[in-house]
Amino acid sequence: MPATPELILASASPARLALLRGAGFDPRVLVSGVDEDAIEAALGPDATPAQVALALAQAKARAVAALPETGGALVIGCDSVLEFAGRPLGKPDTAEEAVARWHAMRGRSGVLLTGHWLVDRGTGKEAGEVAATVVHFGEPSDAEVLAYVATGEPLRVAGAFTIDGLGGAFVDRLDGDHSNVVGLSKPLLRKLMAELGVDYTAYWR
């Protein structure tokens, strides 16, 4: 097995960073700054939510991998969207939109999709895949929805909820990988690293 490359997370998400640290990793964070709206526009209206998630993850990973300071590193790019009623939902733009989303989602189910894209700068190899977890939402009252949106949390995350934060109380159950709903699937990360010939356990501190 070759030397273990430095791990770089191409994401500003504190949840993803905390998840990786909890899994035994100590990544460096470099935010890509890609124009997500432009990428989605380029995909066109017929793109599936999974295609959107993977394209955004790929763009973030490749943008950071193009930086000179990432030479030899393993770059991880991720992006999450909630597929609800056949449409991809990212972060709501306004509090009003977040309230409307929760009124629509409560008592129903959606699929949290996280695109993962890895770029190994040392070998030039890349690997990517989408993880999917079904989210069954509870039925918070109108007052609970307003209180939740007032915290600001739904405006910062895909699908207008977090499973590991305040919004977890409004999710009845998950079908699939919990870590994927946090923002990065640990099982899928291990699989993609193996495809690139990188030992997952070598990073454990």
JSON list of C-alpha atoms in Angstrom, two decimals:
[
{"chain": "A", "resi": 1, "resn": "MET", "atom": "CA", "xyz": [0.00, 0.00, 0.00]},
{"chain": "A", "resi": 2, "resn": "PRO", "atom": "CA", "xyz": [1.43, 3.44, -0.96]},
{"chain": "A", "resi": 3, "resn": "ALA", "atom": "CA", "xyz": [1.99, 6.23, 1.56]},
{"chain": "A", "resi": 4, "resn": "THR", "atom": "CA", "xyz": [-1.19, 7.67, 3.03]},
{"chain": "A", "resi": 5, "resn": "PRO", "atom": "CA", "xyz": [-1.98, 10.99, 1.32]},
{"chain": "A", "resi": 6, "resn": "GLU", "atom": "CA", "xyz": [-3.06, 14.07, 3.26]},
{"chain": "A", "resi": 7, "resn": "LEU", "atom": "CA", "xyz": [-6.84, 14.27, 3.51]},
{"chain": "A", "resi": 8, "resn": "ILE", "atom": "CA", "xyz": [-8.54, 17.50, 2.39]},
{"chain": "A", "resi": 9, "resn": "LEU", "atom": "CA", "xyz": [-12.25, 18.19, 2.81]},
{"chain": "A", "resi": 10, "resn": "ALA", "atom": "CA", "xyz": [-13.58, 20.44, 0.05]},
{"chain": "A", "resi": 11, "resn": "SER", "atom": "CA", "xyz": [-16.56, 21.61, 2.08]},
{"chain": "A", "resi": 12, "resn": "ALA", "atom": "CA", "xyz": [-17.46, 24.40, 4.48]},
{"chain": "A", "resi": 13, "resn": "SER", "atom": "CA", "xyz": [-19.90, 22.12, 6.32]},
{"chain": "A", "resi": 14, "resn": "PRO", "atom": "CA", "xyz": [-19.09, 21.94, 10.05]},
{"chain": "A", "resi": 15, "resn": "ALA", "atom": "CA", "xyz": [-21.22, 18.79, 10.27]},
{"chain": "A", "resi": 16, "resn": "ARG", "atom": "CA", "xyz": [-19.06, 16.98, 7.69]},
{"chain": "A", "resi": 17, "resn": "LEU", "atom": "CA", "xyz": [-15.87, 18.07, 9.45]},
{"chain": "A", "resi": 18, "resn": "ALA", "atom": "CA", "xyz": [-17.20, 16.92, 12.83]},
{"chain": "A", "resi": 19, "resn": "LEU", "atom": "CA", "xyz": [-18.31, 13.61, 11.32]},
{"chain": "A", "resi": 20, "resn": "LEU", "atom": "CA", "xyz": [-14.87, 12.94, 9.83]},
{"chain": "A", "resi": 21, "resn": "ARG", "atom": "CA", "xyz": [-13.13, 13.87, 13.06]},
{"chain": "A", "resi": 22, "resn": "GLY", "atom": "CA", "xyz": [-15.46, 11.55, 14.96]},
{"chain": "A", "resi": 23, "resn": "ALA", "atom": "CA", "xyz": [-14.55, 8.80, 12.51]},
{"chain": "A", "resi": 24, "resn": "GLY", "atom": "CA", "xyz": [-10.85, 9.15, 13.33]},
{"chain": "A", "resi": 25, "resn": "PHE", "atom": "CA", "xyz": [-9.76, 11.55, 10.59]},
{"chain": "A", "resi": 26, "resn": "ASP", "atom": "CA", "xyz": [-8.07, 14.94, 10.85]},
{"chain": "A", "resi": 27, "resn": "PRO", "atom": "CA", "xyz": [-8.67, 16.59, 7.47]},
{"chain": "A", "resi": 28, "resn": "ARG", "atom": "CA", "xyz": [-7.58, 20.00, 6.30]},
{"chain": "A", "resi": 29, "resn": "VAL", "atom": "CA", "xyz": [-10.50, 22.12, 5.06]},
{"chain": "A", "resi": 30, "resn": "LEU", "atom": "CA", "xyz": [-10.33, 24.05, 1.79]},
{"chain": "A", "resi": 31, "resn": "VAL", "atom": "CA", "xyz": [-13.59, 25.50, 0.49]},
{"chain": "A", "resi": 32, "resn": "SER", "atom": "CA", "xyz": [-14.09, 25.31, -3.26]},
{"chain": "A", "resi": 33, "resn": "GLY", "atom": "CA", "xyz": [-16.15, 28.43, -3.87]},
{"chain": "A", "resi": 34, "resn": "VAL", "atom": "CA", "xyz": [-17.81, 26.89, -6.95]},
{"chain": "A", "resi": 35, "resn": "ASP", "atom": "CA", "xyz": [-20.95, 28.50, -8.34]},
{"chain": "A", "resi": 36, "resn": "GLU", "atom": "CA", "xyz": [-23.57, 25.89, -7.48]},
{"chain": "A", "resi": 37, "resn": "ASP", "atom": "CA", "xyz": [-26.36, 27.71, -9.32]},
{"chain": "A", "resi": 38, "resn": "ALA", "atom": "CA", "xyz": [-24.30, 27.80, -12.53]},
{"chain": "A", "resi": 39, "resn": "ILE", "atom": "CA", "xyz": [-23.56, 24.07, -12.30]},
{"chain": "A", "resi": 40, "resn": "GLU", "atom": "CA", "xyz": [-27.22, 23.23, -11.78]},
{"chain": "A", "resi": 41, "resn": "ALA", "atom": "CA", "xyz": [-28.19, 25.49, -14.68]},
{"chain": "A", "resi": 42, "resn": "ALA", "atom": "CA", "xyz": [-25.66, 23.75, -16.92]},
{"chain": "A", "resi": 43, "resn": "LEU", "atom": "CA", "xyz": [-27.15, 20.37, -16.03]},
{"chain": "A", "resi": 44, "resn": "GLY", "atom": "CA", "xyz": [-30.54, 21.51, -17.26]},
{"chain": "A", "resi": 45, "resn": "PRO", "atom": "CA", "xyz": [-34.07, 20.91, -15.97]},
{"chain": "A", "resi": 46, "resn": "ASP", "atom": "CA", "xyz": [-34.05, 17.19, -16.80]},
{"chain": "A", "resi": 47, "resn": "ALA", "atom": "CA", "xyz": [-31.21, 16.34, -14.41]},
{"chain": "A", "resi": 48, "resn": "THR", "atom": "CA", "xyz": [-32.20, 13.99, -11.61]},
{"chain": "A", "resi": 49, "resn": "PRO", "atom": "CA", "xyz": [-31.58, 14.97, -7.97]},
{"chain": "A", "resi": 50, "resn": "ALA", "atom": "CA", "xyz": [-28.86, 12.29, -7.81]},
{"chain": "A", "resi": 51, "resn": "GLN", "atom": "CA", "xyz": [-27.14, 13.74, -10.89]},
{"chain": "A", "resi": 52, "resn": "VAL", "atom": "CA", "xyz": [-27.26, 17.20, -9.30]},
{"chain": "A", "resi": 53, "resn": "ALA", "atom": "CA", "xyz": [-25.70, 15.96, -6.04]},
{"chain": "A", "resi": 54, "resn": "LEU", "atom": "CA", "xyz": [-22.91, 14.09, -7.82]},
{"chain": "A", "resi": 55, "resn": "ALA", "atom": "CA", "xyz": [-22.12, 16.93, -10.23]},
{"chain": "A", "resi": 56, "resn": "LEU", "atom": "CA", "xyz": [-21.82, 19.42, -7.38]},
{"chain": "A", "resi": 57, "resn": "ALA", "atom": "CA", "xyz": [-19.61, 17.07, -5.36]},
{"chain": "A", "resi": 58, "resn": "GLN", "atom": "CA", "xyz": [-17.40, 16.49, -8.40]},
{"chain": "A", "resi": 59, "resn": "ALA", "atom": "CA", "xyz": [-17.10, 20.21, -9.11]},
{"chain": "A", "resi": 60, "resn": "LYS", "atom": "CA", "xyz": [-16.12, 20.99, -5.52]},
{"chain": "A", "resi": 61, "resn": "ALA", "atom": "CA", "xyz": [-13.52, 18.22, -5.34]},
{"chain": "A", "resi": 62, "resn": "ARG", "atom": "CA", "xyz": [-11.98, 19.09, -8.69]},
{"chain": "A", "resi": 63, "resn": "ALA", "atom": "CA", "xyz": [-11.87, 22.82, -7.91]},
{"chain": "A", "resi": 64, "resn": "VAL", "atom": "CA", "xyz": [-9.94, 22.22, -4.70]},
{"chain": "A", "resi": 65, "resn": "ALA", "atom": "CA", "xyz": [-7.75, 19.55, -6.31]},
{"chain": "A", "resi": 66, "resn": "ALA", "atom": "CA", "xyz": [-6.70, 22.17, -8.89]},
{"chain": "A", "resi": 67, "resn": "LEU", "atom": "CA", "xyz": [-5.14, 24.33, -6.18]},
{"chain": "A", "resi": 68, "resn": "PRO", "atom": "CA", "xyz": [-1.33, 24.09, -5.99]},
{"chain": "A", "resi": 69, "resn": "GLU", "atom": "CA", "xyz": [-1.38, 23.60, -2.21]},
{"chain": "A", "resi": 70, "resn": "THR", "atom": "CA", "xyz": [-3.23, 20.28, -2.58]},
{"chain": "A", "resi": 71, "resn": "GLY", "atom": "CA", "xyz": [-0.43, 18.47, -4.37]},
{"chain": "A", "resi": 72, "resn": "GLY", "atom": "CA", "xyz": [-0.29, 14.80, -3.39]},
{"chain": "A", "resi": 73, "resn": "ALA", "atom": "CA", "xyz": [-3.45, 15.02, -1.27]},
{"chain": "A", "resi": 74, "resn": "LEU", "atom": "CA", "xyz": [-6.71, 13.07, -1.33]},
{"chain": "A", "resi": 75, "resn": "VAL", "atom": "CA", "xyz": [-9.54, 15.56, -1.83]},
{"chain": "A", "resi": 76, "resn": "ILE", "atom": "CA", "xyz": [-13.11, 14.78, -0.76]},
{"chain": "A", "resi": 77, "resn": "GLY", "atom": "CA", "xyz": [-15.99, 16.75, -2.23]},
{"chain": "A", "resi": 78, "resn": "CYS", "atom": "CA", "xyz": [-19.60, 16.25, -1.07]},
{"chain": "A", "resi": 79, "resn": "ASP", "atom": "CA", "xyz": [-22.95, 17.82, -1.73]},
{"chain": "A", "resi": 80, "resn": "SER", "atom": "CA", "xyz": [-26.36, 16.90, -0.36]},
{"chain": "A", "resi": 81, "resn": "VAL", "atom": "CA", "xyz": [-29.83, 17.45, -1.76]},
{"chain": "A", "resi": 82, "resn": "LEU", "atom": "CA", "xyz": [-33.20, 16.22, -0.57]},
{"chain": "A", "resi": 83, "resn": "GLU", "atom": "CA", "xyz": [-35.25, 14.53, -3.26]},
{"chain": "A", "resi": 84, "resn": "PHE", "atom": "CA", "xyz": [-38.85, 15.35, -2.39]},
{"chain": "A", "resi": 85, "resn": "ALA", "atom": "CA", "xyz": [-41.79, 14.80, -4.75]},
{"chain": "A", "resi": 86, "resn": "GLY", "atom": "CA", "xyz": [-39.26, 14.16, -7.53]},
{"chain": "A", "resi": 87, "resn": "ARG", "atom": "CA", "xyz": [-37.48, 17.49, -7.13]},
{"chain": "A", "resi": 88, "resn": "PRO", "atom": "CA", "xyz": [-34.05, 18.30, -5.66]},
{"chain": "A", "resi": 89, "resn": "LEU", "atom": "CA", "xyz": [-34.21, 20.61, -2.65]},
{"chain": "A", "resi": 90, "resn": "GLY", "atom": "CA", "xyz": [-31.09, 22.35, -1.44]},
{"chain": "A", "resi": 91, "resn": "LYS", "atom": "CA", "xyz": [-30.93, 25.10, 1.18]},
{"chain": "A", "resi": 92, "resn": "PRO", "atom": "CA", "xyz": [-34.05, 27.27, 1.36]},
{"chain": "A", "resi": 93, "resn": "ASP", "atom": "CA", "xyz": [-33.42, 30.88, 0.33]},
{"chain": "A", "resi": 94, "resn": "THR", "atom": "CA", "xyz": [-35.73, 32.49, 2.90]},
{"chain": "A", "resi": 95, "resn": "ALA", "atom": "CA", "xyz": [-37.46, 31.73, 6.18]},
{"chain": "A", "resi": 96, "resn": "GLU", "atom": "CA", "xyz": [-40.77, 31.78, 4.34]},
{"chain": "A", "resi": 97, "resn": "GLU", "atom": "CA", "xyz": [-39.54, 29.11, 1.95]},
{"chain": "A", "resi": 98, "resn": "ALA", "atom": "CA", "xyz": [-38.31, 26.98, 4.86]},
{"chain": "A", "resi": 99, "resn": "VAL", "atom": "CA", "xyz": [-41.73, 27.20, 6.55]},
{"chain": "A", "resi": 100, "resn": "ALA", "atom": "CA", "xyz": [-43.50, 26.25, 3.31]},
{"chain": "A", "resi": 101, "resn": "ARG", "atom": "CA", "xyz": [-41.17, 23.29, 2.84]},
{"chain": "A", "resi": 102, "resn": "TRP", "atom": "CA", "xyz": [-41.85, 21.96, 6.31]},
{"chain": "A", "resi": 103, "resn": "HIS", "atom": "CA", "xyz": [-45.58, 22.31, 5.83]},
{"chain": "A", "resi": 104, "resn": "ALA", "atom": "CA", "xyz": [-45.20, 20.19, 2.69]},
{"chain": "A", "resi": 105, "resn": "MET", "atom": "CA", "xyz": [-42.75, 17.63, 4.14]},
{"chain": "A", "resi": 106, "resn": "ARG", "atom": "CA", "xyz": [-44.34, 16.84, 7.48]},
{"chain": "A", "resi": 107, "resn": "GLY", "atom": "CA", "xyz": [-45.92, 13.41, 7.62]},
{"chain": "A", "resi": 108, "resn": "ARG", "atom": "CA", "xyz": [-44.24, 12.46, 4.33]},
{"chain": "A", "resi": 109, "resn": "SER", "atom": "CA", "xyz": [-40.93, 10.99, 3.19]},
{"chain": "A", "resi": 110, "resn": "GLY", "atom": "CA", "xyz": [-38.01, 12.15, 1.09]},
{"chain": "A", "resi": 111, "resn": "VAL", "atom": "CA", "xyz": [-34.64, 10.78, 0.02]},
{"chain": "A", "resi": 112, "resn": "LEU", "atom": "CA", "xyz": [-31.48, 12.47, 1.25]},
{"chain": "A", "resi": 113, "resn": "LEU", "atom": "CA", "xyz": [-28.89, 12.15, -1.50]},
{"chain": "A", "resi": 114, "resn": "THR", "atom": "CA", "xyz": [-25.23, 12.94, -0.93]},
{"chain": "A", "resi": 115, "resn": "GLY", "atom": "CA", "xyz": [-22.84, 13.01, -3.84]},
{"chain": "A", "resi": 116, "resn": "HIS", "atom": "CA", "xyz": [-19.30, 11.96, -2.97]},
{"chain": "A", "resi": 117, "resn": "TRP", "atom": "CA", "xyz": [-16.30, 12.65, -5.21]},
{"chain": "A", "resi": 118, "resn": "LEU", "atom": "CA", "xyz": [-12.68, 11.81, -4.41]},
{"chain": "A", "resi": 119, "resn": "VAL", "atom": "CA", "xyz": [-9.62, 13.04, -6.27]},
{"chain": "A", "resi": 120, "resn": "ASP", "atom": "CA", "xyz": [-6.23, 11.52, -5.50]},
{"chain": "A", "resi": 121, "resn": "ARG", "atom": "CA", "xyz": [-3.70, 14.18, -6.52]},
{"chain": "A", "resi": 122, "resn": "GLY", "atom": "CA", "xyz": [-0.85, 11.72, -6.18]},
{"chain": "A", "resi": 123, "resn": "THR", "atom": "CA", "xyz": [-2.15, 9.24, -8.74]},
{"chain": "A", "resi": 124, "resn": "GLY", "atom": "CA", "xyz": [-4.62, 11.35, -10.70]},
{"chain": "A", "resi": 125, "resn": "LYS", "atom": "CA", "xyz": [-7.36, 8.79, -10.06]},
{"chain": "A", "resi": 126, "resn": "GLU", "atom": "CA", "xyz": [-10.92, 9.79, -9.20]},
{"chain": "A", "resi": 127, "resn": "ALA", "atom": "CA", "xyz": [-13.96, 7.97, -7.83]},
{"chain": "A", "resi": 128, "resn": "GLY", "atom": "CA", "xyz": [-17.50, 9.06, -7.11]},
{"chain": "A", "resi": 129, "resn": "GLU", "atom": "CA", "xyz": [-20.93, 7.80, -6.14]},
{"chain": "A", "resi": 130, "resn": "VAL", "atom": "CA", "xyz": [-24.19, 8.92, -4.55]},
{"chain": "A", "resi": 131, "resn": "ALA", "atom": "CA", "xyz": [-25.46, 7.62, -1.19]},
{"chain": "A", "resi": 132, "resn": "ALA", "atom": "CA", "xyz": [-29.23, 7.61, -0.59]},
{"chain": "A", "resi": 133, "resn": "THR", "atom": "CA", "xyz": [-31.16, 7.45, 2.70]},
{"chain": "A", "resi": 134, "resn": "VAL", "atom": "CA", "xyz": [-34.94, 7.59, 3.03]},
{"chain": "A", "resi": 135, "resn": "VAL", "atom": "CA", "xyz": [-36.07, 10.16, 5.60]},
{"chain": "A", "resi": 136, "resn": "HIS", "atom": "CA", "xyz": [-39.50, 9.79, 7.18]},
{"chain": "A", "resi": 137, "resn": "PHE", "atom": "CA", "xyz": [-40.58, 13.16, 8.58]},
{"chain": "A", "resi": 138, "resn": "GLY", "atom": "CA", "xyz": [-42.72, 13.58, 11.67]},
{"chain": "A", "resi": 139, "resn": "GLU", "atom": "CA", "xyz": [-45.59, 16.01, 11.96]},
{"chain": "A", "resi": 140, "resn": "PRO", "atom": "CA", "xyz": [-44.45, 19.12, 13.82]},
{"chain": "A", "resi": 141, "resn": "SER", "atom": "CA", "xyz": [-47.16, 21.65, 14.57]},
{"chain": "A", "resi": 142, "resn": "ASP", "atom": "CA", "xyz": [-47.30, 25.05, 12.88]},
{"chain": "A", "resi": 143, "resn": "ALA", "atom": "CA", "xyz": [-45.86, 26.59, 16.05]},
{"chain": "A", "resi": 144, "resn": "GLU", "atom": "CA", "xyz": [-43.01, 24.07, 16.14]},
{"chain": "A", "resi": 145, "resn": "VAL", "atom": "CA", "xyz": [-42.18, 24.75, 12.48]},
{"chain": "A", "resi": 146, "resn": "LEU", "atom": "CA", "xyz": [-42.06, 28.51, 13.14]},
{"chain": "A", "resi": 147, "resn": "ALA", "atom": "CA", "xyz": [-39.88, 27.99, 16.22]},
{"chain": "A", "resi": 148, "resn": "TYR", "atom": "CA", "xyz": [-37.50, 25.75, 14.26]},
{"chain": "A", "resi": 149, "resn": "VAL", "atom": "CA", "xyz": [-37.18, 28.13, 11.33]},
{"chain": "A", "resi": 150, "resn": "ALA", "atom": "CA", "xyz": [-36.62, 31.02, 13.75]},
{"chain": "A", "resi": 151, "resn": "THR", "atom": "CA", "xyz": [-33.43, 29.33, 14.97]},
{"chain": "A", "resi": 152, "resn": "GLY", "atom": "CA", "xyz": [-31.94, 29.75, 11.49]},
{"chain": "A", "resi": 153, "resn": "GLU", "atom": "CA", "xyz": [-30.81, 26.13, 11.30]},
{"chain": "A", "resi": 154, "resn": "PRO", "atom": "CA", "xyz": [-33.04, 25.15, 8.33]},
{"chain": "A", "resi": 155, "resn": "LEU", "atom": "CA", "xyz": [-31.59, 27.98, 6.23]},
{"chain": "A", "resi": 156, "resn": "ARG", "atom": "CA", "xyz": [-28.08, 26.58, 6.45]},
{"chain": "A", "resi": 157, "resn": "VAL", "atom": "CA", "xyz": [-28.68, 22.99, 5.33]},
{"chain": "A", "resi": 158, "resn": "ALA", "atom": "CA", "xyz": [-29.96, 20.95, 2.39]},
{"chain": "A", "resi": 159, "resn": "GLY", "atom": "CA", "xyz": [-33.58, 19.95, 2.74]},
{"chain": "A", "resi": 160, "resn": "ALA", "atom": "CA", "xyz": [-34.16, 22.51, 5.52]},
{"chain": "A", "resi": 161, "resn": "PHE", "atom": "CA", "xyz": [-33.35, 20.08, 8.34]},
{"chain": "A", "resi": 162, "resn": "THR", "atom": "CA", "xyz": [-30.49, 18.44, 10.20]},
{"chain": "A", "resi": 163, "resn": "ILE", "atom": "CA", "xyz": [-30.63, 14.98, 11.71]},
{"chain": "A", "resi": 164, "resn": "ASP", "atom": "CA", "xyz": [-27.87, 15.74, 14.23]},
{"chain": "A", "resi": 165, "resn": "GLY", "atom": "CA", "xyz": [-29.19, 19.13, 15.33]},
{"chain": "A", "resi": 166, "resn": "LEU", "atom": "CA", "xyz": [-32.49, 20.67, 16.39]},
{"chain": "A", "resi": 167, "resn": "GLY", "atom": "CA", "xyz": [-34.33, 19.20, 13.42]},
{"chain": "A", "resi": 168, "resn": "GLY", "atom": "CA", "xyz": [-33.68, 15.63, 14.51]},
{"chain": "A", "resi": 169, "resn": "ALA", "atom": "CA", "xyz": [-36.77, 15.79, 16.73]},
{"chain": "A", "resi": 170, "resn": "PHE", "atom": "CA", "xyz": [-38.93, 16.15, 13.63]},
{"chain": "A", "resi": 171, "resn": "VAL", "atom": "CA", "xyz": [-37.61, 13.02, 11.88]},
{"chain": "A", "resi": 172, "resn": "ASP", "atom": "CA", "xyz": [-39.42, 9.82, 12.85]},
{"chain": "A", "resi": 173, "resn": "ARG", "atom": "CA", "xyz": [-36.98, 7.35, 11.30]},
{"chain": "A", "resi": 174, "resn": "LEU", "atom": "CA", "xyz": [-34.41, 6.69, 8.59]},
{"chain": "A", "resi": 175, "resn": "ASP", "atom": "CA", "xyz": [-34.10, 3.84, 6.11]},
{"chain": "A", "resi": 176, "resn": "GLY", "atom": "CA", "xyz": [-30.39, 3.65, 5.32]},
{"chain": "A", "resi": 177, "resn": "ASP", "atom": "CA", "xyz": [-27.13, 5.19, 6.46]},
{"chain": "A", "resi": 178, "resn": "HIS", "atom": "CA", "xyz": [-27.45, 7.78, 9.25]},
{"chain": "A", "resi": 179, "resn": "SER", "atom": "CA", "xyz": [-24.05, 9.37, 8.54]},
{"chain": "A", "resi": 180, "resn": "ASN", "atom": "CA", "xyz": [-25.18, 10.10, 4.98]},
{"chain": "A", "resi": 181, "resn": "VAL", "atom": "CA", "xyz": [-27.96, 12.31, 6.35]},
{"chain": "A", "resi": 182, "resn": "VAL", "atom": "CA", "xyz": [-25.41, 14.17, 8.45]},
{"chain": "A", "resi": 183, "resn": "GLY", "atom": "CA", "xyz": [-23.60, 14.96, 5.20]},
{"chain": "A", "resi": 184, "resn": "LEU", "atom": "CA", "xyz": [-21.10, 12.20, 4.38]},
{"chain": "A", "resi": 185, "resn": "SER", "atom": "CA", "xyz": [-21.56, 8.43, 4.24]},
{"chain": "A", "resi": 186, "resn": "LYS", "atom": "CA", "xyz": [-18.75, 6.70, 6.12]},
{"chain": "A", "resi": 187, "resn": "PRO", "atom": "CA", "xyz": [-19.39, 3.31, 4.46]},
{"chain": "A", "resi": 188, "resn": "LEU", "atom": "CA", "xyz": [-19.34, 4.88, 0.99]},
{"chain": "A", "resi": 189, "resn": "LEU", "atom": "CA", "xyz": [-16.22, 6.88, 1.80]},
{"chain": "A", "resi": 190, "resn": "ARG", "atom": "CA", "xyz": [-14.43, 3.68, 2.79]},
{"chain": "A", "resi": 191, "resn": "LYS", "atom": "CA", "xyz": [-15.57, 2.01, -0.44]},
{"chain": "A", "resi": 192, "resn": "LEU", "atom": "CA", "xyz": [-14.41, 4.88, -2.66]},
{"chain": "A", "resi": 193, "resn": "MET", "atom": "CA", "xyz": [-11.06, 5.10, -0.87]},
{"chain": "A", "resi": 194, "resn": "ALA", "atom": "CA", "xyz": [-10.57, 1.38, -1.46]},
{"chain": "A", "resi": 195, "resn": "GLU", "atom": "CA", "xyz": [-11.26, 1.90, -5.16]},
{"chain": "A", "resi": 196, "resn": "LEU", "atom": "CA", "xyz": [-8.41, 4.40, -5.20]},
{"chain": "A", "resi": 197, "resn": "GLY", "atom": "CA", "xyz": [-6.09, 2.07, -3.27]},
{"chain": "A", "resi": 198, "resn": "VAL", "atom": "CA", "xyz": [-6.17, 4.17, -0.09]},
{"chain": "A", "resi": 199, "resn": "ASP", "atom": "CA", "xyz": [-6.44, 2.48, 3.31]},
{"chain": "A", "resi": 200, "resn": "TYR", "atom": "CA", "xyz": [-9.32, 3.95, 5.35]},
{"chain": "A", "resi": 201, "resn": "THR", "atom": "CA", "xyz": [-7.96, 2.70, 8.67]},
{"chain": "A", "resi": 202, "resn": "ALA", "atom": "CA", "xyz": [-4.52, 4.23, 8.05]},
{"chain": "A", "resi": 203, "resn": "TYR", "atom": "CA", "xyz": [-5.97, 7.62, 8.97]},
{"chain": "A", "resi": 204, "resn": "TRP", "atom": "CA", "xyz": [-7.12, 6.62, 12.42]},
{"chain": "A", "resi": 205, "resn": "ARG", "atom": "CA", "xyz": [-5.30, 8.70, 15.00]}
]
